[in-house]
Coordinates of C-alpha atoms in Angstrom, one line a residue:
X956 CA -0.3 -0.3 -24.3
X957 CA -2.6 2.2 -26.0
X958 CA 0.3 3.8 -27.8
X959 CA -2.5 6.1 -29.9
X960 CA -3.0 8.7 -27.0
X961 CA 0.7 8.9 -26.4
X962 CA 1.4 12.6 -28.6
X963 CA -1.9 13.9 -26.5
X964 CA -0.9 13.3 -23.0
X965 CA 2.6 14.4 -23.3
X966 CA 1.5 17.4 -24.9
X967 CA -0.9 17.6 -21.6
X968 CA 1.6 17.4 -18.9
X969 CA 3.9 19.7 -20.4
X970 CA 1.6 22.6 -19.7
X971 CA 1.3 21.6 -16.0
X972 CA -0.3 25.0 -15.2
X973 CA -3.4 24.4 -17.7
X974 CA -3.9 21.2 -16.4
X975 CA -3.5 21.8 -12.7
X976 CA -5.9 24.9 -13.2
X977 CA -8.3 22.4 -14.1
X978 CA -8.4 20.5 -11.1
X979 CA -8.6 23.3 -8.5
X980 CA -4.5 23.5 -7.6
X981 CA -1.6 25.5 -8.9
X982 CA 1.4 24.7 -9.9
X983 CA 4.2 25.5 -7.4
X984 CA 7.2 24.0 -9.0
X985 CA 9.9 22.1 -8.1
X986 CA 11.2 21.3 -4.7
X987 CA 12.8 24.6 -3.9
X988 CA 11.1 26.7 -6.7
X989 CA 8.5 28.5 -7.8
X990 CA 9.0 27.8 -11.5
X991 CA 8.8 24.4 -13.0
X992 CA 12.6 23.2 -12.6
X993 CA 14.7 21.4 -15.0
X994 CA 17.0 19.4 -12.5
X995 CA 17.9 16.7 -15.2
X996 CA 19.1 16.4 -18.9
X997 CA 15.9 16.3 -21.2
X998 CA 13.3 16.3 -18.4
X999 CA 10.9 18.9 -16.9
X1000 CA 9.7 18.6 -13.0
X1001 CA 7.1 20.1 -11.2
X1002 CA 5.1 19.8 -7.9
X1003 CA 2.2 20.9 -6.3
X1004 CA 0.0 20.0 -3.7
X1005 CA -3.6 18.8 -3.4
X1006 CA -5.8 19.7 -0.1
X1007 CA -3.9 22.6 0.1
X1008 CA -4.0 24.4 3.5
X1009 CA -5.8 21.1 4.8
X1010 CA -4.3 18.0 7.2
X1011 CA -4.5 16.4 4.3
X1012 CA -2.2 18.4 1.8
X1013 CA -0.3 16.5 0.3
X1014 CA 1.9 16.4 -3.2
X1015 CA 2.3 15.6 -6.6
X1016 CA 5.1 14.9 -8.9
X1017 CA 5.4 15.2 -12.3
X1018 CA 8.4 13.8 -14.6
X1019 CA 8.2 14.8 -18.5
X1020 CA 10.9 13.9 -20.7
X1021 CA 11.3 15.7 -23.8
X1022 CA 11.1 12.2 -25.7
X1023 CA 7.5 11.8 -26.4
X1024 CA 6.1 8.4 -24.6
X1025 CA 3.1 7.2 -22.5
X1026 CA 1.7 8.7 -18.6
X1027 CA 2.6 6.5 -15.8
X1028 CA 0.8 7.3 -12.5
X1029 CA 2.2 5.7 -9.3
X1030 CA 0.9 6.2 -6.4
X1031 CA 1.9 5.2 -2.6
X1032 CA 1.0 5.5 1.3
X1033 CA -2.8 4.8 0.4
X1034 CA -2.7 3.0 3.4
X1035 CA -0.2 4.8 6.2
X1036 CA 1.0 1.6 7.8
X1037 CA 2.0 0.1 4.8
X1038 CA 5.8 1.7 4.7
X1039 CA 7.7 0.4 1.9
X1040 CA 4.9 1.4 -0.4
X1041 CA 5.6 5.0 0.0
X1042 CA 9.2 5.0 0.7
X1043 CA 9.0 3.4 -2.7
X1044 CA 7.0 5.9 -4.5
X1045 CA 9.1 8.7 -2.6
X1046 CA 12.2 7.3 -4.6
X1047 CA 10.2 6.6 -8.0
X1048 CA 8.9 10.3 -8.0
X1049 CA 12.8 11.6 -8.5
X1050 CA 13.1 8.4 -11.2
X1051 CA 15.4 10.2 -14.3
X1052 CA 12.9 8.8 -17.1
X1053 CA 13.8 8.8 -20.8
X1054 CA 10.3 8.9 -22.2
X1055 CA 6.5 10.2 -21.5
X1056 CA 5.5 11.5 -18.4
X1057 CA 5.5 10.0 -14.4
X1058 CA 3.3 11.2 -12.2
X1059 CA 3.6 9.7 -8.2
X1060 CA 1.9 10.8 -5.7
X1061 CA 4.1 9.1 -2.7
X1062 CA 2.0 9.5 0.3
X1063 CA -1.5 10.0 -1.1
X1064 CA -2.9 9.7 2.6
X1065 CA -0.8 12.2 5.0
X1066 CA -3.1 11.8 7.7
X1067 CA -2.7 7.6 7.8
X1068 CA 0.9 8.1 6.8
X1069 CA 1.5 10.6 10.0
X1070 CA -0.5 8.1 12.6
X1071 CA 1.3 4.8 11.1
X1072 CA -2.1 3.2 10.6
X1073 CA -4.4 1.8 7.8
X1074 CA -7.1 4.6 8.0
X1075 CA -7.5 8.4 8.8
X1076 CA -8.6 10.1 11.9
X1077 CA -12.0 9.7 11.4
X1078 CA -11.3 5.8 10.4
X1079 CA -12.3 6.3 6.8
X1080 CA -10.4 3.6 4.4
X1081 CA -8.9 6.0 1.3
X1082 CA -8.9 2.5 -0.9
X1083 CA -12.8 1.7 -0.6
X1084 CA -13.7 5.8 -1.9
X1085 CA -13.3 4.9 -6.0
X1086 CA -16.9 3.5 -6.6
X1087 CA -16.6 2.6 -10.0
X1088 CA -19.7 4.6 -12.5
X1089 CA -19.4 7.4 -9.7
X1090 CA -17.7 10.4 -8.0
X1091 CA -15.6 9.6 -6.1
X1092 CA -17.1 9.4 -2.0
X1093 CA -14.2 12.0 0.2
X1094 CA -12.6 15.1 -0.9
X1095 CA -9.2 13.7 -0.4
X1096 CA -10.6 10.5 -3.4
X1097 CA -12.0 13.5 -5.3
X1098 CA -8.7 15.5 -5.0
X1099 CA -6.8 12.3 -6.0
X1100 CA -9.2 11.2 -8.8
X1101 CA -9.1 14.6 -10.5
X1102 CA -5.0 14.9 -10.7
X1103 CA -5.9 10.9 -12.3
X1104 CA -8.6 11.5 -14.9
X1105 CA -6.9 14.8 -15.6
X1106 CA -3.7 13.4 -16.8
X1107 CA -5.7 10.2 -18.0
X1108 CA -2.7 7.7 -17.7
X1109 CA -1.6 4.7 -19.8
X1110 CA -0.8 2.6 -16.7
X1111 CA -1.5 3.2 -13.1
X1112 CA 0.6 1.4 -10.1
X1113 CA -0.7 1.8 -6.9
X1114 CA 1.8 0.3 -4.5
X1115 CA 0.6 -1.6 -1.2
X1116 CA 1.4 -4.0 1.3
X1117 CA 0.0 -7.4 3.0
X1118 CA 1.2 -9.2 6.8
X1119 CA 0.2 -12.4 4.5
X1120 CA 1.4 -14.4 1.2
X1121 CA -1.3 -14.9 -1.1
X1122 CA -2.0 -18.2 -2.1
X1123 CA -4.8 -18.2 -4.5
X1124 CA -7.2 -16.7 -1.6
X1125 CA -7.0 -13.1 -0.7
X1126 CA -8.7 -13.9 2.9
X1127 CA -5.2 -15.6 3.9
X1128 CA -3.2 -12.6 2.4
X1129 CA -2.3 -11.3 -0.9
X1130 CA 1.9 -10.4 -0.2
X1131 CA 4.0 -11.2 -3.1
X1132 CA 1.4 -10.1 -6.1
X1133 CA 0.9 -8.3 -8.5
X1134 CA -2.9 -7.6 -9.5
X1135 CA -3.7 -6.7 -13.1
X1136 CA -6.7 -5.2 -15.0
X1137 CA -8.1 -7.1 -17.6
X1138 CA -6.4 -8.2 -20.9
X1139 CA -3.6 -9.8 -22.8
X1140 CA -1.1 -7.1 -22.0
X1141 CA -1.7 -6.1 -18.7
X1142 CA -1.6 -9.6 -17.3
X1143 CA 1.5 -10.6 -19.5
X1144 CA 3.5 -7.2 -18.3
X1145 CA 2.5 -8.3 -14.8
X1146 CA 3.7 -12.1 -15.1
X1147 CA 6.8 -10.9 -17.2
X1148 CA 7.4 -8.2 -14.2
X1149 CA 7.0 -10.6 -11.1
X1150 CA 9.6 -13.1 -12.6
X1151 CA 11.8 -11.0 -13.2
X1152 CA 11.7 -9.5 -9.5
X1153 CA 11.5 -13.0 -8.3
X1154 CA 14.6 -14.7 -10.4
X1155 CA 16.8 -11.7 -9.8
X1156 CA 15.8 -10.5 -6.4
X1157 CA 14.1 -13.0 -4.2
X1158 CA 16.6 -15.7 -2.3
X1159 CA 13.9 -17.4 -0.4
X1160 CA 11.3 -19.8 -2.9
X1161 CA 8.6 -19.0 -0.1
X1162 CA 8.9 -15.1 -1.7
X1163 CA 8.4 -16.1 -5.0
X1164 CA 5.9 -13.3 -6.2
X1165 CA 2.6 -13.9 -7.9
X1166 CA 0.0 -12.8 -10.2
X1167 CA -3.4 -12.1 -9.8
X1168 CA -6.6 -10.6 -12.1
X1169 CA -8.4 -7.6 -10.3
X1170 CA -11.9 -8.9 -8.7
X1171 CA -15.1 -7.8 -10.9
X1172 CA -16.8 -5.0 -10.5
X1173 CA -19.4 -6.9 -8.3
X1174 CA -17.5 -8.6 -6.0
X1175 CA -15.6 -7.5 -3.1
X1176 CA -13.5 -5.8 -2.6
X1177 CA -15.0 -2.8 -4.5
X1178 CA -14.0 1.1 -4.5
X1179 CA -10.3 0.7 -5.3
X1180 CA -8.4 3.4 -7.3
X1181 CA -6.9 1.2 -9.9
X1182 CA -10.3 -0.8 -10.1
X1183 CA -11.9 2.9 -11.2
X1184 CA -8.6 3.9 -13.5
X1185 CA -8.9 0.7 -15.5
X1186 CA -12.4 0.2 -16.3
X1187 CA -13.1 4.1 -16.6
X1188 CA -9.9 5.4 -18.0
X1189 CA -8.6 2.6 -20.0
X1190 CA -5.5 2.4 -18.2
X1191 CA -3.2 -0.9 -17.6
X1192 CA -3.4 -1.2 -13.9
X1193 CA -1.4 -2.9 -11.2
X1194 CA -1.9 -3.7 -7.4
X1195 CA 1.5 -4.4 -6.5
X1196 CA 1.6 -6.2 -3.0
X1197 CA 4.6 -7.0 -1.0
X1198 CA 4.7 -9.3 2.3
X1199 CA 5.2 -6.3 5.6
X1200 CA 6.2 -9.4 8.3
X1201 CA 9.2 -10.9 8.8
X1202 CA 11.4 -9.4 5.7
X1203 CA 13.3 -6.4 6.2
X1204 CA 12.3 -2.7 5.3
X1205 CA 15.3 -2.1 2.1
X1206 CA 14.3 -5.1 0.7
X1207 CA 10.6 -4.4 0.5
X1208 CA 11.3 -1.5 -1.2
X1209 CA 13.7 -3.1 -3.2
X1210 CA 11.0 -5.2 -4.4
X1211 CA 8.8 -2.5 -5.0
X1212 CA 10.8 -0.3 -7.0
X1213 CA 11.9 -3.3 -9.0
X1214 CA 8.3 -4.4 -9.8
X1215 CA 7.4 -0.7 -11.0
X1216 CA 10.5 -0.3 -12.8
X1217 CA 9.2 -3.7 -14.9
X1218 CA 5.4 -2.8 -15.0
X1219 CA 6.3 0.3 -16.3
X1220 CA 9.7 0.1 -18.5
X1221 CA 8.3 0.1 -21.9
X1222 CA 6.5 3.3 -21.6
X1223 CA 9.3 5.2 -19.7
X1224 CA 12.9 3.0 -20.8
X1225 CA 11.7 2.7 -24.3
X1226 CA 15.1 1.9 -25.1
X1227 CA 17.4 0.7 -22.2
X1228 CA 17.2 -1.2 -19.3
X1229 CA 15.9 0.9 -16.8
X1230 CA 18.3 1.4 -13.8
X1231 CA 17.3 3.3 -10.8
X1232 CA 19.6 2.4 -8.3
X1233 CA 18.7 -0.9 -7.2
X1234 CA 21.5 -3.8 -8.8
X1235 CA 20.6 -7.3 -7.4
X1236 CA 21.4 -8.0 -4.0
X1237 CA 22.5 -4.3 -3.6
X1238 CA 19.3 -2.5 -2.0
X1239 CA 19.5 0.8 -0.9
X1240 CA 18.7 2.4 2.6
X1241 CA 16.4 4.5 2.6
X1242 CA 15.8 6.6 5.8
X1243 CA 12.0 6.4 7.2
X1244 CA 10.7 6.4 10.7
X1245 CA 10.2 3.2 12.2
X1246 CA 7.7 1.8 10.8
X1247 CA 4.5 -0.1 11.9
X1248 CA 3.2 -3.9 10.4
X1249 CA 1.5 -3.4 7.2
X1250 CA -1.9 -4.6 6.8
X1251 CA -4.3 -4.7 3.4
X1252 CA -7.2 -6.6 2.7
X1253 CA -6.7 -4.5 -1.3
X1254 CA -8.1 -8.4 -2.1
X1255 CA -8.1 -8.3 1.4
X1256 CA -6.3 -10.0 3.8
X1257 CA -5.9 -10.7 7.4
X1258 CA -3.6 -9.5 10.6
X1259 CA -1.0 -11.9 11.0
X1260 CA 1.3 -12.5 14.3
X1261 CA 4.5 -10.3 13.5
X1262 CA 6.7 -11.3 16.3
X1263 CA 9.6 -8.0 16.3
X1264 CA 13.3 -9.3 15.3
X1265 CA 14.3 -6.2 16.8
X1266 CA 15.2 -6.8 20.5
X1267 CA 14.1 -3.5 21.7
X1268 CA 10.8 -3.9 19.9
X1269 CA 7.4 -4.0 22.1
X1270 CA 6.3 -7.2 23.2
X1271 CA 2.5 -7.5 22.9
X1272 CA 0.7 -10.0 25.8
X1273 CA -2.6 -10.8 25.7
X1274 CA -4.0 -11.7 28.5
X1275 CA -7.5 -13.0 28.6
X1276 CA -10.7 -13.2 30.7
X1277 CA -11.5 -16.0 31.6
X1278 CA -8.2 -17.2 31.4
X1279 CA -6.9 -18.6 28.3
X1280 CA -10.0 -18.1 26.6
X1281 CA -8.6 -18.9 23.3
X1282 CA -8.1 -22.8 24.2
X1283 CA -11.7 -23.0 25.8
X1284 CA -15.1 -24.0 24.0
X1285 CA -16.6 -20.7 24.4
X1286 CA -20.9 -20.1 24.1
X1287 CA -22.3 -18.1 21.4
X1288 CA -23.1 -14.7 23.1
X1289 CA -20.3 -15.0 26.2
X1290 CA -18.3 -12.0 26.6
X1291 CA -14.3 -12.3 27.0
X1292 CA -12.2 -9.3 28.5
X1293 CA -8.6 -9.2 26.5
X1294 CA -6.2 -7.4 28.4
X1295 CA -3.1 -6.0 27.0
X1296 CA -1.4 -4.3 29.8
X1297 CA 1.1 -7.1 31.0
X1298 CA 2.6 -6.0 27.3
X1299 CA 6.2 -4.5 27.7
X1300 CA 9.1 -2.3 25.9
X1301 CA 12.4 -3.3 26.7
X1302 CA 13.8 0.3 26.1
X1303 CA 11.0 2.8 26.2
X1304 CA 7.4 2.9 27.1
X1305 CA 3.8 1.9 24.9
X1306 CA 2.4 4.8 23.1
X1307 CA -1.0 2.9 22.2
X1308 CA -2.7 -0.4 22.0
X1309 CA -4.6 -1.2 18.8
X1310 CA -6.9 -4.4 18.5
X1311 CA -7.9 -5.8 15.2
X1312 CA -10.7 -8.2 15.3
X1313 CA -12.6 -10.9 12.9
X1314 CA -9.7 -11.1 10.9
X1315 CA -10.4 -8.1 8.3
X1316 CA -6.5 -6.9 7.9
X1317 CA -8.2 -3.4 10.3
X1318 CA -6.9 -2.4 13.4
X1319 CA -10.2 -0.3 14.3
X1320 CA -10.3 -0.6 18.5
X1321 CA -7.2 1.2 20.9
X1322 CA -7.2 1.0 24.5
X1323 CA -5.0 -1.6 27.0
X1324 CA -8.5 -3.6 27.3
X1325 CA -11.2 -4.5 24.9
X1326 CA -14.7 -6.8 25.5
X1327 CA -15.6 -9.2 22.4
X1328 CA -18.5 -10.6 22.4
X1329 CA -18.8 -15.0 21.0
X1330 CA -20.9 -15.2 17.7
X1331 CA -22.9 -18.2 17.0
X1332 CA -21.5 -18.5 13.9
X1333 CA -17.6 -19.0 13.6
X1334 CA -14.4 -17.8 15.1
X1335 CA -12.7 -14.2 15.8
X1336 CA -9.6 -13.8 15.3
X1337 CA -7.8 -11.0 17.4
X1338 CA -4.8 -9.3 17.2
X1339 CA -3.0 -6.9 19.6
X1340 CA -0.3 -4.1 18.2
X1341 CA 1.5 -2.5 20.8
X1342 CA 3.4 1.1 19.3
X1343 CA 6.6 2.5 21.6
X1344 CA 7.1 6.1 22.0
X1345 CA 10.0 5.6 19.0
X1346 CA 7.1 4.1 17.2
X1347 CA 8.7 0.5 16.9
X1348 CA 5.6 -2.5 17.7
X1349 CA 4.8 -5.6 18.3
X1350 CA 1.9 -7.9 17.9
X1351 CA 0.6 -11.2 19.6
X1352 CA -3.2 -12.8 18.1
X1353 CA -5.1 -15.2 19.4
X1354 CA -8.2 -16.9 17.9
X1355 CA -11.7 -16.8 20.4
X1356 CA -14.3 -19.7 18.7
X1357 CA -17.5 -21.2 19.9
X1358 CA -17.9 -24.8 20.8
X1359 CA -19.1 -26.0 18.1
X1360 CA -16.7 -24.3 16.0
X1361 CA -14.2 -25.4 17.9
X1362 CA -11.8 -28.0 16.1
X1363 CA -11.3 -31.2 18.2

């Protein structure tokens, strides 16, 4: 890490109020305060919001111990339906540190967070507004980017999650990684972090977590936060992805703490294990709303069937016409007519229907019916989500393909 910045930044977050001045908010203090609070031995706390007085407010956290030491920056709830990434940063942001600062912003989209889905009301993806070389493209990336560059961190996490594994291609999925920024150290913390997590908290060999480089700046995809921290600001950066389907909500965040608490250990448990709660095979239970299935093509992936374990979950149909579409040989411009309304809630009744299409990870259509119309060249993948009034889903996909894409 670039320990020769270290004196400079602590000295930075110390006096909050100078910095926050800088970047358009004020500093409100702790949770119940007006004054910064000191709620632990040897560390400082304060909050304050960004958007203020918008739908999007939403807040920061800042940690400084009185041991000088590195800025971490975590950040969650990028993407709203991704769950244990924010419950996650929730629980990091009242971390007791023993060196340098933490700064978490938990649910850095309150708009996605609130609806339980990928984007924001107007459908705007918060992970694609970082253009590297430029300002940022929204006011909520702008808000975000200034509390980043103001507090110009050592290492970034930004914590998300995938309804696929990665195996080597992000199309398939990228659950279970860890992305890095480029160099010796950043990719070595990352390996060094994901077997730790892996040998000490995953049962399953399928779970085994991963490492991955960032893409380059020209390829896809491009706009992502710790993309813009690492090239721009220096920082040691990390994607840290965790599989939505099929694995239970403590866990995940179990995971997720875990992997921070390793990514980031050196700069903030200079000299003991760190030890935040979560002992091996002991996670904790967080309380969240139920949650909807997690989808991130951040090195994108795909929607993936999610059949609910829960009994009293949704259960999505699709029904299609012409009938069964998806085992017929279908013409390049025919139009099929899914229909999700046979779709049932054991205890309850559906909220909303979202359709994801083409396999980009986004659930960008609502209604019980949508039309999709047979491309020439290759298949669509579709997937239905149905939401309950308690917010619990399910999901069915099928796959529509032209003849000639058709396999035999």
């Amino acid at each position: 890490m670039q320990g020769d910045r270290l004196s400079r930044r602590s000295v930075l977050t110390i006096t909050a109020g100078c910095a926050l001045t800088s970047v358009g908010v004020a500093a409100t203090g702790g949770p119940g305060g007006d004054e910064p609070t000191e709620t632990d031995a040897g560390i400082s706390r304060d909050s304050f919001p960004i958007m203020a007085g918008t739908d999007r407010e939403t807040t920061v956290y800042a940690a400084v111990a009185d041991a000088d030491g590195p800025t971490v920056v975590v950040v969650g709830g990028v993407h709203g339906n991704e769950v244990a990434g924010y419950v996650a940063a929730n629980e990091i942001a009242d971390w007791t540190i023993d060196a340098g600062t933490l700064v978490t912003i938990p649910e850095a989209n309150a708009v996605a967070v609130e609806r339980g889905t990928r984007t924001d009301d107007e459908g705007v993806d918060l992970n694609r507004q970082f253009p590297e070389g430029d300002d940022p493209e929204t006011a909520l990336a702008r808000a975000i980017w200034d509390v980043v560059s103001e507090y110009d961190p050592d290492v970034v996490v930004d914590l998300h999650e995938s309804t696929g594994i990665y195996a080597g291609d992000p199309v398939d999925g990228v659950g279970q990684a860890v992305f890095h920024s480029e160099g010796d150290d950043a990719a070595e913390t990352a390996a060094d972090a994901t077997e730790y997590a892996t040998q000490n908290y995953v049962d399953e060999p399928e779970y085994a977590f991963q490492t991955g480089s960032f893409s380059g700046p020209e390829n896809d995809p491009q706009g992502l936060l710790v993309h813009k921290a690492a090239r721009e600001l220096g920082a040691d950066a990390f994607l840290v992805e965790t599989l939505s389907t099929d694995v239970d909500l403590e866990t995940r965040v179990q995971w997720q703490t875990v992997l921070t608490e390793q990514l980031t250990g050196d700069e903030l448990f200079p000299e003991d294990e760190p030890d935040n709660g979560h002992a091996p095979g002991d996670p904790d239970e967080p309380e969240v709303p139920d949650e909807p299935d997690g989808d991130d093509p951040d090195e994108p992936d795909a929607p993936d069937e999610n059949e609910p374990d829960d009994p009293e979950s949704p259960i999505a149909t699709i029904r299609t016409i012409p009938e069964d579409a998806d085992e017929l040989a279908l013409e390049p411009g025919q139009t099929v007519d899914l229909d999700g309304s046979c779709s049932s809630v054991p205890d309850g009744e559906i909220g909303r229907y979202e359709w994801g299409v083409g396999g980009n990870g986004c659930f960008d259509e609502t209604g019980e019916t949508i039309t999709v119309t047979i491309g020439a060249n290759g298949s669509h993948s579709v997937v239905l989500r149905v939401v309950d009034d308690s917010g619990r889903t399910g999901t069915e996909s099928i796959t529509l393909s032209a003849g000639r894409n058709r396999e035999p």
